[in-house]
């Protein structure tokens, strides 16, 4: 910060502080010292005054002492040799008869961050731990942790650790909690403080004496204790029962978290705890502090992952109030969508509709998307609202409505006719690329339903040639034009020709150019061939099963509960997740199965963590929205439709442990060689394709390794089918185990699997062809 | 690095290189905590709120100026509250033994300064009750000074959130209420707060024919003793210095009284490019009561350029805020039983009939001094044993709008 004449100021202060007249006048002296602190706070470097400030520390005035100590702690690391001068005063203060002075001196002595301090620290710290004033003991306990952090490499002093463990029995509650905190820091490398049965029970008995801050912290420490028996477990829980309803949100949440962890094998207890926590959760959503509201809402969303209907009767609590900031409104809308049922749908829709014209485009679009999602269940009412919104002719609203239409048509084919009518009568064009892509997709996919489609496309195409659009829009435009050409050739031929010419001759983006070339060559092979490649089903109602709400087990989210994770925006937490995934995955062959292997050695909590970390491999594909890139997935679906006779399903999910147990128990029922040599080149694609036909990939070895292996499972009616795929050189061997046996299901499964592999191969060759252009 | 925050709505948690920043906004100031671990957000946010509250208690008011003037005091507070990043205490009773610095009040305290009268919790303009300035002074600044009065303030504050459908049907009505104490007594023995005797709690209890005061659920501060609550509705508490909430309660859906305001809107398209908005607003409070600072916000179609208005009295104001595409109608005082009307003519170039859909919903904000919508009252306030020296006890009521929305 540029301070003009800052040197002058420092000199002036120096003169004043060393002036004996000033020093004699207590108030004037203190005034100058607080001036120094003020400049320090504002960012001016006043470290040159260190000598004078050290002198000022020898005083009986406590306010002055505090100010000087504050100064010292800030600048000690800059002037270590001068700070040593202050040590003497500090040590003398550590023996002061006034406990407040003792505590103050000890705390600040530990706060000086400079090398070589430890030798002076040790003696006052040990004395402080045995001080008769609790205030000094509190400071001394944390001082031990500070001292350890000053020289982390040195060995842990076991006598101090023992003393701290003994101080857990201290009568002062803050000393007890500080001991836990200090031990946690000192023993970090050994896994933190050990909570054994006597300590846990001691802490539980002290809970009532603690203040709310300590309570929530102790509850967090107790998470690492595991009750030995059910009897003990229920004793502990009934002891903590009252805290579930604590007026302090942080205590109530920490208690809930503990209940969920402890009762992980007693679902009824978990449900009961969740039920009883609705009141504090809802209360936190109604407080005046909007940040607390936000935290409450984020945690309600977590709870709803397991119990979607828990808050259904309280849906009105999630209506937005107009003065709330956007980040709260967005969460409330998300919750409202989940809570919709037959009784409240009319009110919720009316509420959401009033948000659609919000001043903030972001909120308006979110409200429209929310209505679009409700439309998957309550199609008619929502379509009416969405169509009505189109007449407002506002860019951001039109764009959001068209995007909602796109998703809706994909999930609910019965809405196609109304959507086509709405698009037909809509004269407004979205201006952002997401909206443009959605419109183009609708035009291409449903050109028969929209009579004006070719003319709209022509208009959009003319726009495209004039102004530069994003490559994504251009790709969608190409696809739409070719699809439309297949269904309405006469009206589209001209447009398509011009578009292809433009994209091949003048386009600078290679992706767009290659795609145009690809379509060009494809068309050269004839209409039939093009149709075979491009057309697929226009919607997939079965997908709504996949993306629809499933009741997740509590264990999926409980480790994130009452942490910052639910509050972070999605993007951040997903990044974190993938980083963690990379970090935890060993390089071995069975990467995702690794947690299974060391099951015996690690504690259940840790395995759970690891399992969670490895889960995204499975879950991310599960939630992938399909309409974006449909070319691969569609063709596989055509095949699946032939297998209507039996039905596969991947839910309820099978855990790695369960899979392993079954696999070991069962005999191989069927072995077969498949003619699909390139399964191992794109395991992710394979996984996605299998997902589409409801076969869950549990684990696979990384691509391009030989032998390549994958483990799959699926369920059909009452049987469960486990499969291992093993590829060596040119052969792909499939071994199937089934329980209980069911020949029909097995045959159906094998043909589904085979067609999935064929799709994969077709896809790969397609890509090769495209690349060779 | 964070260089600019988007509007007034930055995310509560921000992350930069493994360092999490959590903030709350109070008194126009950002209170930020940073951490490398992954702690409970509830603890952090409540602590920051508590810290802001304590700062307010100790400095008198919360503003950039008072923080700047009292930096030494705030350093001292923080030093005692947090050690090495761990919360040590946040209770006024413990802290007051350690805090030595005296607060510097940002403005000289004067009982006669009634121009800005309000509660410490909510800005209001009520008169004849305790001057708000009396409550917005530092709790510790009065050592041996003449201004050191033994005062205690008990406030009942209710926040209304209401949604009224276009057909006049109440779609949602919620009241969040709390009883707050601000205590300036250096030491205080037990205080007994008597609530309405006929107060019933919970939905299950039978309602008698009398005008029973009902609330759905309530929660108390942990220091409140409730042994006489079930029978006599008496709260016993030993208030510590400073501000604290002793009871929080809420009532959903069934309001005991009529809503304070009824709006009769009509929206028409006048000429080619003009919208006529006619609003008739009735205040259904009892005739003796008055609503203050009533402001009505009506969203108008996008592209509105100008507006002319006809208001019924000169103290009202109205303006068109093109940035928020809304018109704002303000009424400083609105007596109970009165009815006001206003006509707005908004010019919107390129108006279509669909644009009328953009008008509404209307949102209102207001204060109702000396009113509680639930009817909760404080029967008596007793300090036992009677304090030596004069002590002033103030009971104040206020209801204000959290969100009052009327669909058109």
Coordinates of C-alpha atoms in Angstrom, one line a residue, chain A residues 9-520:
Chain A
X9 CA 5.4 8.7 10.4
X10 CA 7.5 5.9 11.8
X11 CA 10.3 8.3 12.8
X12 CA 7.8 10.5 14.5
X13 CA 6.3 7.6 16.4
X14 CA 9.8 6.5 17.4
X15 CA 10.6 9.9 18.8
X16 CA 7.3 10.1 20.7
X17 CA 7.7 6.6 22.2
X18 CA 11.2 7.3 23.5
X19 CA 10.2 10.6 24.9
X20 CA 10.4 10.3 28.7
X21 CA 7.6 12.8 29.1
X22 CA 5.3 10.6 27.1
X23 CA 6.4 7.5 28.9
X24 CA 5.5 9.1 32.2
X25 CA 2.0 9.9 31.1
X26 CA 0.2 6.5 31.1
X27 CA -2.6 7.6 28.8
X28 CA -0.5 9.4 26.3
X29 CA 1.9 6.5 26.1
X30 CA -0.9 4.0 25.5
X31 CA -2.3 6.3 22.9
X32 CA 0.9 6.3 20.9
X33 CA 1.1 2.5 21.2
X34 CA -2.4 2.1 19.9
X35 CA -1.4 4.4 17.0
X36 CA 1.4 2.0 16.1
X37 CA -1.1 -0.9 16.1
X38 CA -3.4 1.1 13.9
X39 CA -0.7 1.7 11.3
X40 CA 0.2 -2.0 11.6
X41 CA -3.4 -3.0 10.9
X42 CA -3.5 -0.7 7.9
X43 CA -0.5 -2.4 6.4
X44 CA 2.3 0.1 7.2
X45 CA 5.6 -1.5 8.1
X46 CA 6.3 -0.4 11.7
X47 CA 8.8 -3.1 12.5
X48 CA 11.4 -0.4 13.0
X49 CA 9.8 0.4 16.3
X50 CA 10.5 -3.0 17.8
X51 CA 13.0 -1.8 20.3
X52 CA 10.7 0.9 21.6
X53 CA 7.8 -1.5 21.8
X54 CA 9.8 -4.1 23.7
X55 CA 10.6 -1.4 26.3
X56 CA 6.9 -0.5 26.5
X57 CA 6.0 -4.1 27.4
X58 CA 7.4 -3.7 30.9
X59 CA 4.3 -2.1 32.3
X60 CA 1.5 -2.8 34.8
X61 CA -1.1 -1.5 32.4
X62 CA -2.8 -4.6 31.0
X63 CA -4.3 -2.9 28.0
X64 CA -0.9 -1.6 27.0
X65 CA 0.6 -5.0 27.5
X66 CA -2.0 -6.6 25.3
X67 CA -1.3 -4.1 22.5
X68 CA 2.5 -4.6 22.8
X69 CA 2.2 -8.3 22.7
X70 CA 0.0 -8.1 19.6
X71 CA 2.7 -6.1 18.0
X72 CA 5.4 -8.5 19.0
X73 CA 3.6 -11.5 17.6
X74 CA 3.3 -9.8 14.3
X75 CA 6.9 -8.7 13.9
X76 CA 8.8 -11.4 15.9
X77 CA 9.5 -13.4 12.8
X78 CA 11.0 -10.3 11.1
X79 CA 13.2 -9.4 14.0
X80 CA 14.1 -12.6 15.8
X81 CA 17.2 -11.2 17.5
X82 CA 15.3 -8.3 19.0
X83 CA 12.4 -10.5 20.0
X84 CA 14.8 -12.5 22.2
X85 CA 15.0 -9.3 24.3
X86 CA 11.3 -9.6 25.0
X87 CA 11.6 -13.1 26.3
X88 CA 12.8 -12.0 29.6
X89 CA 9.8 -9.8 30.2
X90 CA 7.5 -12.5 29.1
X91 CA 9.0 -15.1 31.4
X92 CA 8.8 -12.7 34.3
X93 CA 5.1 -12.2 33.5
X94 CA 4.6 -16.0 33.4
X95 CA 5.3 -16.0 37.1
X96 CA 3.0 -13.0 37.8
X97 CA 0.6 -13.5 40.7
X98 CA -2.3 -12.4 38.5
X99 CA -3.5 -15.4 36.5
X100 CA -4.7 -13.2 33.6
X101 CA -1.2 -11.8 33.2
X102 CA 0.3 -15.3 33.4
X103 CA -2.1 -16.6 30.8
X104 CA -1.6 -13.6 28.5
X105 CA 2.2 -13.8 28.7
X106 CA 2.3 -17.6 28.1
X107 CA -0.1 -17.4 25.1
X108 CA 1.9 -14.6 23.4
X109 CA 5.2 -16.3 24.1
X110 CA 3.9 -19.4 22.3
X111 CA 2.6 -17.2 19.5
X112 CA 6.1 -15.7 18.7
X113 CA 7.1 -17.6 15.6
X114 CA 10.8 -17.7 15.7
X115 CA 13.5 -20.3 15.7
X116 CA 15.2 -21.2 19.0
X117 CA 12.2 -20.3 21.1
X118 CA 11.5 -23.8 22.3
X119 CA 14.3 -23.9 24.9
X120 CA 12.7 -20.9 26.6
X121 CA 9.2 -22.2 26.2
X122 CA 9.5 -25.6 27.8
X123 CA 9.7 -24.7 31.4
X124 CA 6.9 -22.1 31.6
X125 CA 4.7 -24.5 29.6
X126 CA 5.1 -27.3 32.0
X127 CA 4.5 -24.9 34.9
X128 CA 1.4 -23.6 33.1
X129 CA 0.0 -27.1 32.7
X130 CA 0.0 -27.5 36.5
X131 CA -1.2 -23.9 37.2
X132 CA -4.0 -23.6 39.6
X133 CA -5.9 -21.1 37.4
X134 CA -7.9 -22.8 34.6
X135 CA -7.3 -19.8 32.3
X136 CA -3.5 -20.5 32.4
X137 CA -4.0 -24.3 31.9
X138 CA -6.1 -23.6 28.8
X139 CA -3.4 -21.5 27.3
X140 CA -0.7 -23.9 28.3
X141 CA -2.4 -26.9 26.7
X142 CA -2.7 -25.2 23.4
X143 CA 0.8 -23.9 23.9
X144 CA 2.0 -27.5 23.7
X145 CA 0.5 -27.8 20.2
X146 CA 2.0 -24.5 19.2
X147 CA 5.4 -25.6 20.4
X148 CA 5.1 -28.8 18.4
X149 CA 4.3 -26.9 15.3
X150 CA 7.4 -24.7 15.7
X151 CA 9.6 -27.7 15.2
X152 CA 7.5 -30.5 13.7
X153 CA 10.5 -32.7 12.8
X154 CA 11.5 -33.4 16.4
X155 CA 10.4 -36.4 18.2
X156 CA 7.1 -36.2 20.2
X157 CA 7.8 -35.6 23.9
X158 CA 5.9 -38.5 25.4
X159 CA 5.9 -36.9 28.9
X160 CA 3.9 -34.0 27.5
X161 CA 1.5 -36.3 25.6
X162 CA 0.9 -38.2 28.8
X163 CA 0.3 -35.1 30.8
X164 CA -2.2 -33.9 28.2
X165 CA -4.0 -37.2 28.3
X166 CA -4.1 -36.8 32.1
X167 CA -5.5 -33.3 31.7
X168 CA -8.5 -34.8 29.9
X169 CA -9.8 -35.3 33.4
X170 CA -9.4 -31.6 34.2
X171 CA -12.4 -29.9 36.0
X172 CA -12.4 -27.0 33.5
X173 CA -14.4 -28.0 30.3
X174 CA -12.4 -25.8 28.0
X175 CA -9.1 -27.4 29.2
X176 CA -10.5 -30.8 28.4
X177 CA -11.5 -29.7 24.8
X178 CA -8.2 -27.9 24.4
X179 CA -6.4 -31.2 25.4
X180 CA -8.2 -33.0 22.6
X181 CA -7.3 -30.3 20.1
X182 CA -3.7 -30.2 21.2
X183 CA -3.3 -34.0 21.2
X184 CA -4.9 -34.2 17.7
X185 CA -2.3 -31.8 16.4
X186 CA 0.7 -33.3 18.1
X187 CA -0.2 -36.8 17.2
X188 CA -1.2 -36.0 13.7
X189 CA 1.3 -38.4 12.1
X190 CA 0.1 -41.2 14.3
X191 CA -3.6 -40.7 13.4
X192 CA -4.5 -38.1 16.0
X193 CA -5.8 -38.5 19.5
X194 CA -6.9 -41.9 20.5
X195 CA -10.5 -42.1 21.8
X196 CA -10.8 -45.3 23.8
X197 CA -13.7 -46.5 25.8
X198 CA -12.9 -44.7 29.1
X199 CA -12.1 -41.4 27.4
X200 CA -15.3 -41.6 25.3
X201 CA -17.4 -42.3 28.3
X202 CA -15.7 -39.6 30.2
X203 CA -16.4 -37.1 27.4
X204 CA -20.0 -38.2 27.1
X205 CA -20.5 -37.6 30.8
X206 CA -19.0 -34.1 30.6
X207 CA -21.1 -33.1 27.6
X208 CA -23.5 -31.1 29.8
X209 CA -20.8 -28.9 31.3
X210 CA -19.5 -27.9 27.9
X211 CA -20.5 -24.8 26.0
X212 CA -22.1 -25.3 22.6
X213 CA -18.8 -24.8 20.7
X214 CA -17.1 -27.4 22.7
X215 CA -20.1 -29.7 22.5
X216 CA -20.0 -29.8 18.7
X217 CA -16.3 -30.3 18.7
X218 CA -16.4 -33.2 21.2
X219 CA -19.1 -34.8 19.1
X220 CA -16.9 -34.6 16.1
X221 CA -14.1 -36.3 18.1
X222 CA -16.4 -39.0 19.2
X223 CA -17.1 -40.0 15.6
X224 CA -13.9 -42.0 15.7
X225 CA -15.0 -44.0 18.6
X226 CA -16.9 -47.2 17.8
X227 CA -19.2 -48.6 20.6
X228 CA -18.3 -52.2 21.3
X229 CA -21.8 -53.6 21.6
X230 CA -25.3 -52.7 20.7
X231 CA -26.1 -52.2 24.3
X232 CA -23.3 -49.6 24.7
X233 CA -24.4 -48.0 21.4
X234 CA -27.9 -47.4 22.6
X235 CA -26.7 -46.1 26.0
X236 CA -24.6 -43.6 24.2
X237 CA -27.4 -42.6 21.9
X238 CA -29.9 -42.1 24.6
X239 CA -27.4 -40.0 26.5
X240 CA -27.0 -37.7 23.5
X241 CA -30.7 -37.8 22.6
X242 CA -31.5 -34.3 24.0
X243 CA -28.7 -32.7 21.9
X244 CA -30.5 -33.7 18.7
X245 CA -33.0 -30.9 19.5
X246 CA -30.4 -28.4 20.6
X247 CA -31.2 -24.7 19.9
X248 CA -27.7 -24.4 18.4
X249 CA -27.7 -25.6 14.9
X250 CA -24.1 -26.7 15.1
X251 CA -24.7 -28.9 18.1
X252 CA -27.9 -30.4 16.6
X253 CA -26.1 -31.2 13.3
X254 CA -23.0 -32.7 15.0
X255 CA -25.3 -34.9 17.1
X256 CA -27.2 -36.0 14.0
X257 CA -24.0 -36.8 12.2
X258 CA -22.9 -38.9 15.2
X259 CA -26.2 -40.8 15.3
X260 CA -26.0 -41.5 11.6
X261 CA -22.4 -42.8 12.0
X262 CA -23.0 -44.9 15.0
X263 CA -26.3 -46.4 13.9
X264 CA -25.1 -47.3 10.4
X265 CA -26.3 -50.8 10.9
X266 CA -29.6 -49.8 12.5
X267 CA -31.7 -48.2 9.7
X268 CA -34.7 -47.6 11.9
X269 CA -32.6 -45.6 14.4
X270 CA -31.1 -43.5 11.6
X271 CA -34.6 -42.8 10.2
X272 CA -35.8 -41.8 13.6
X273 CA -32.9 -39.5 14.1
X274 CA -33.5 -37.9 10.7
X275 CA -37.1 -37.5 11.4
X276 CA -36.4 -35.8 14.7
X277 CA -33.8 -33.5 13.1
X278 CA -36.3 -32.0 10.7
X279 CA -37.2 -29.3 13.2
X280 CA -33.7 -28.0 13.8
X281 CA -32.9 -28.3 10.1
X282 CA -36.0 -26.3 9.2
X283 CA -35.3 -23.8 11.9
X284 CA -31.9 -23.2 10.5
X285 CA -33.6 -22.4 7.1
X286 CA -35.7 -19.8 8.8
X287 CA -33.1 -17.9 10.7
X288 CA -32.3 -14.2 10.1
X289 CA -28.7 -15.2 9.1
X290 CA -28.9 -16.0 5.5
X291 CA -25.6 -17.8 5.5
X292 CA -27.0 -20.2 8.1
X293 CA -30.1 -20.6 6.0
X294 CA -27.9 -21.5 3.1
X295 CA -26.0 -24.1 5.2
X296 CA -29.3 -25.6 6.4
X297 CA -30.7 -25.8 2.9
X298 CA -27.5 -27.6 1.6
X299 CA -27.8 -30.1 4.3
X300 CA -31.5 -30.7 3.8
X301 CA -30.6 -31.6 0.2
X302 CA -28.2 -34.1 1.5
X303 CA -30.8 -35.7 3.8
X304 CA -33.2 -35.8 1.0
X305 CA -30.9 -38.0 -1.0
X306 CA -32.0 -40.8 1.4
X307 CA -35.4 -39.6 2.5
X308 CA -36.9 -37.6 -0.4
X309 CA -40.3 -37.3 1.3
X310 CA -39.1 -36.3 4.7
X311 CA -39.8 -32.6 4.1
X312 CA -42.8 -33.1 1.8
X313 CA -45.3 -31.6 4.3
X314 CA -43.1 -28.6 4.9
X315 CA -42.9 -27.6 1.2
X316 CA -44.1 -24.1 1.9
X317 CA -41.0 -23.4 3.9
X318 CA -39.0 -23.6 0.7
X319 CA -40.9 -20.9 -1.1
X320 CA -38.5 -18.1 -1.9
X321 CA -38.8 -14.8 -0.2
X322 CA -38.1 -11.9 -2.5
X323 CA -35.3 -10.4 -0.4
X324 CA -33.2 -13.6 -0.4
X325 CA -30.0 -13.7 -2.3
X326 CA -29.9 -15.8 -5.5
X327 CA -27.8 -18.7 -4.0
X328 CA -30.5 -19.4 -1.5
X329 CA -33.3 -19.2 -4.1
X330 CA -31.6 -21.6 -6.4
X331 CA -31.3 -24.2 -3.7
X332 CA -34.9 -23.7 -2.6
X333 CA -36.1 -24.4 -6.1
X334 CA -34.1 -27.6 -6.4
X335 CA -35.7 -28.7 -3.2
X336 CA -39.2 -27.8 -4.3
X337 CA -38.8 -29.9 -7.4
X338 CA -38.0 -32.9 -5.3
X339 CA -40.9 -32.3 -3.0
X340 CA -43.6 -32.2 -5.6
X341 CA -46.5 -34.6 -5.1
X342 CA -50.1 -34.9 -6.2
X343 CA -51.4 -32.6 -3.5
X344 CA -49.0 -29.7 -3.7
X345 CA -48.2 -29.7 -7.4
X346 CA -50.6 -26.8 -8.3
X347 CA -49.2 -24.5 -5.6
X348 CA -45.6 -25.3 -6.3
X349 CA -46.0 -24.7 -10.0
X350 CA -47.7 -21.4 -9.3
X351 CA -44.9 -20.4 -7.0
X352 CA -42.3 -21.5 -9.6
X353 CA -44.0 -19.7 -12.3
X354 CA -43.8 -16.4 -10.4
X355 CA -40.0 -16.8 -10.3
X356 CA -39.8 -17.2 -14.1
X357 CA -40.1 -13.5 -14.7
X358 CA -37.4 -12.7 -12.1
X359 CA -35.1 -9.8 -12.8
X360 CA -32.1 -12.1 -12.6
X361 CA -31.9 -14.2 -15.8
X362 CA -30.1 -16.9 -13.9
X363 CA -33.0 -17.3 -11.4
X364 CA -35.6 -17.1 -14.2
X365 CA -33.8 -19.9 -16.1
X366 CA -33.4 -22.0 -13.0
X367 CA -37.2 -21.7 -12.4
X368 CA -37.9 -22.7 -16.0
X369 CA -35.6 -25.7 -15.7
X370 CA -37.3 -26.7 -12.5
X371 CA -40.7 -26.6 -14.2
X372 CA -39.3 -28.6 -17.0
X373 CA -38.2 -31.3 -14.5
X374 CA -41.6 -31.4 -12.8
X375 CA -43.1 -31.8 -16.3
X376 CA -41.6 -35.3 -16.5
X377 CA -44.3 -36.3 -14.0
X378 CA -47.0 -33.7 -14.5
X379 CA -46.7 -33.0 -18.2
X380 CA -49.8 -31.2 -19.1
X381 CA -49.8 -28.5 -16.4
X382 CA -46.2 -27.7 -16.9
X383 CA -46.4 -27.6 -20.7
X384 CA -49.1 -25.0 -20.4
X385 CA -46.9 -22.8 -18.2
X386 CA -43.9 -23.3 -20.4
X387 CA -45.8 -22.5 -23.6
X388 CA -47.2 -19.4 -22.0
X389 CA -43.7 -18.2 -21.1
X390 CA -42.7 -18.3 -24.8
X391 CA -45.1 -15.4 -25.5
X392 CA -43.0 -13.1 -23.3
X393 CA -40.5 -13.0 -26.1
X394 CA -37.5 -12.5 -23.8
X395 CA -34.2 -14.1 -25.0
X396 CA -33.2 -15.8 -21.8
X397 CA -36.7 -17.1 -21.1
X398 CA -37.2 -18.5 -24.6
X399 CA -33.8 -20.2 -24.5
X400 CA -34.5 -21.9 -21.1
X401 CA -37.9 -23.0 -22.2
X402 CA -36.6 -24.6 -25.4
X403 CA -33.9 -26.4 -23.4
X404 CA -36.5 -27.6 -21.0
X405 CA -38.6 -28.8 -24.1
X406 CA -35.6 -30.7 -25.4
X407 CA -35.1 -32.7 -22.2
X408 CA -38.9 -33.2 -21.8
X409 CA -39.3 -34.7 -25.3
X410 CA -36.5 -37.1 -24.6
X411 CA -38.0 -38.3 -21.4
X412 CA -41.7 -38.1 -22.2
X413 CA -42.5 -39.0 -25.8
X414 CA -46.2 -38.3 -25.2
X415 CA -45.4 -34.6 -24.9
X416 CA -43.9 -34.5 -28.4
X417 CA -47.0 -33.2 -30.2
X418 CA -47.6 -30.3 -27.8
X419 CA -43.9 -29.3 -27.9
X420 CA -43.8 -29.4 -31.6
X421 CA -46.9 -27.1 -31.7
X422 CA -45.2 -24.7 -29.3
X423 CA -42.0 -24.6 -31.3
X424 CA -44.0 -24.1 -34.5
X425 CA -45.8 -21.0 -33.1
X426 CA -42.7 -19.6 -31.4
X427 CA -41.1 -16.9 -33.6
X428 CA -38.5 -15.8 -31.1
X429 CA -35.0 -17.4 -31.5
X430 CA -32.7 -18.0 -28.6
X431 CA -29.5 -16.1 -28.7
X432 CA -27.2 -18.1 -26.5
X433 CA -25.5 -21.2 -27.8
X434 CA -27.2 -23.6 -25.4
X435 CA -30.6 -22.5 -26.5
X436 CA -29.6 -22.6 -30.1
X437 CA -28.3 -26.2 -29.7
X438 CA -31.5 -27.3 -28.1
X439 CA -33.7 -25.7 -30.8
X440 CA -31.6 -27.3 -33.5
X441 CA -31.8 -30.7 -31.9
X442 CA -35.6 -30.4 -31.6
X443 CA -35.8 -29.3 -35.3
X444 CA -33.6 -32.1 -36.5
X445 CA -35.1 -34.8 -34.4
X446 CA -38.8 -33.9 -34.9
X447 CA -38.9 -32.3 -38.3
X448 CA -42.0 -34.2 -39.2
X449 CA -43.9 -32.7 -36.3
X450 CA -42.9 -29.1 -37.0
X451 CA -44.1 -28.1 -40.4
X452 CA -42.0 -24.9 -40.6
X453 CA -38.8 -26.7 -39.5
X454 CA -36.9 -26.5 -42.8
X455 CA -37.6 -22.8 -43.1
X456 CA -36.5 -22.1 -39.5
X457 CA -33.4 -24.2 -40.2
X458 CA -32.7 -22.3 -43.4
X459 CA -33.0 -19.0 -41.5
X460 CA -30.7 -20.2 -38.8
X461 CA -28.3 -21.5 -41.4
X462 CA -28.2 -18.1 -43.1
X463 CA -27.5 -16.5 -39.7
X464 CA -24.7 -18.9 -39.2
X465 CA -23.0 -18.0 -42.5
X466 CA -23.2 -14.4 -41.6
X467 CA -22.1 -14.4 -38.0
X468 CA -19.6 -16.6 -36.2
X469 CA -21.2 -19.1 -33.9
X470 CA -19.5 -21.4 -31.5
X471 CA -18.3 -24.8 -32.9
X472 CA -20.8 -26.7 -30.7
X473 CA -23.7 -24.9 -32.4
X474 CA -22.2 -25.6 -35.8
X475 CA -21.9 -29.3 -35.1
X476 CA -25.5 -29.4 -33.9
X477 CA -26.6 -27.4 -37.0
X478 CA -24.9 -30.0 -39.3
X479 CA -26.5 -32.9 -37.5
X480 CA -29.9 -31.3 -37.6
X481 CA -29.6 -30.5 -41.3
X482 CA -28.6 -34.0 -42.2
X483 CA -31.4 -35.6 -40.1
X484 CA -33.9 -33.2 -41.6
X485 CA -32.7 -34.1 -45.0
X486 CA -33.5 -37.7 -44.3
X487 CA -37.1 -37.0 -43.4
X488 CA -37.9 -34.0 -45.6
X489 CA -35.3 -34.1 -48.5
X490 CA -37.0 -31.7 -50.9
X491 CA -37.2 -28.7 -48.6
X492 CA -33.8 -29.2 -47.0
X493 CA -31.5 -30.2 -49.9
X494 CA -30.6 -26.7 -50.8
X495 CA -29.8 -25.6 -47.3
X496 CA -27.8 -28.8 -46.6
X497 CA -25.8 -28.4 -49.7
X498 CA -24.9 -24.8 -48.9
X499 CA -24.1 -25.7 -45.3
X500 CA -21.8 -28.6 -46.2
X501 CA -20.1 -26.5 -48.8
X502 CA -19.5 -23.8 -46.3
X503 CA -18.3 -26.0 -43.6
X504 CA -15.9 -28.0 -45.8
X505 CA -14.5 -25.1 -47.8
X506 CA -14.5 -22.2 -45.4
X507 CA -14.6 -23.5 -41.9
X508 CA -11.5 -23.0 -39.8
X509 CA -12.6 -25.3 -36.9
X510 CA -11.3 -28.8 -37.6
X511 CA -14.0 -30.6 -35.6
X512 CA -16.7 -28.9 -37.6
X513 CA -14.9 -29.4 -40.9
X514 CA -14.3 -33.1 -40.2
X515 CA -17.9 -33.6 -39.1
X516 CA -19.1 -32.0 -42.4
X517 CA -16.8 -34.2 -44.4
X518 CA -18.0 -37.2 -42.5
X519 CA -21.6 -36.5 -43.3
X520 CA -20.7 -35.7 -46.9

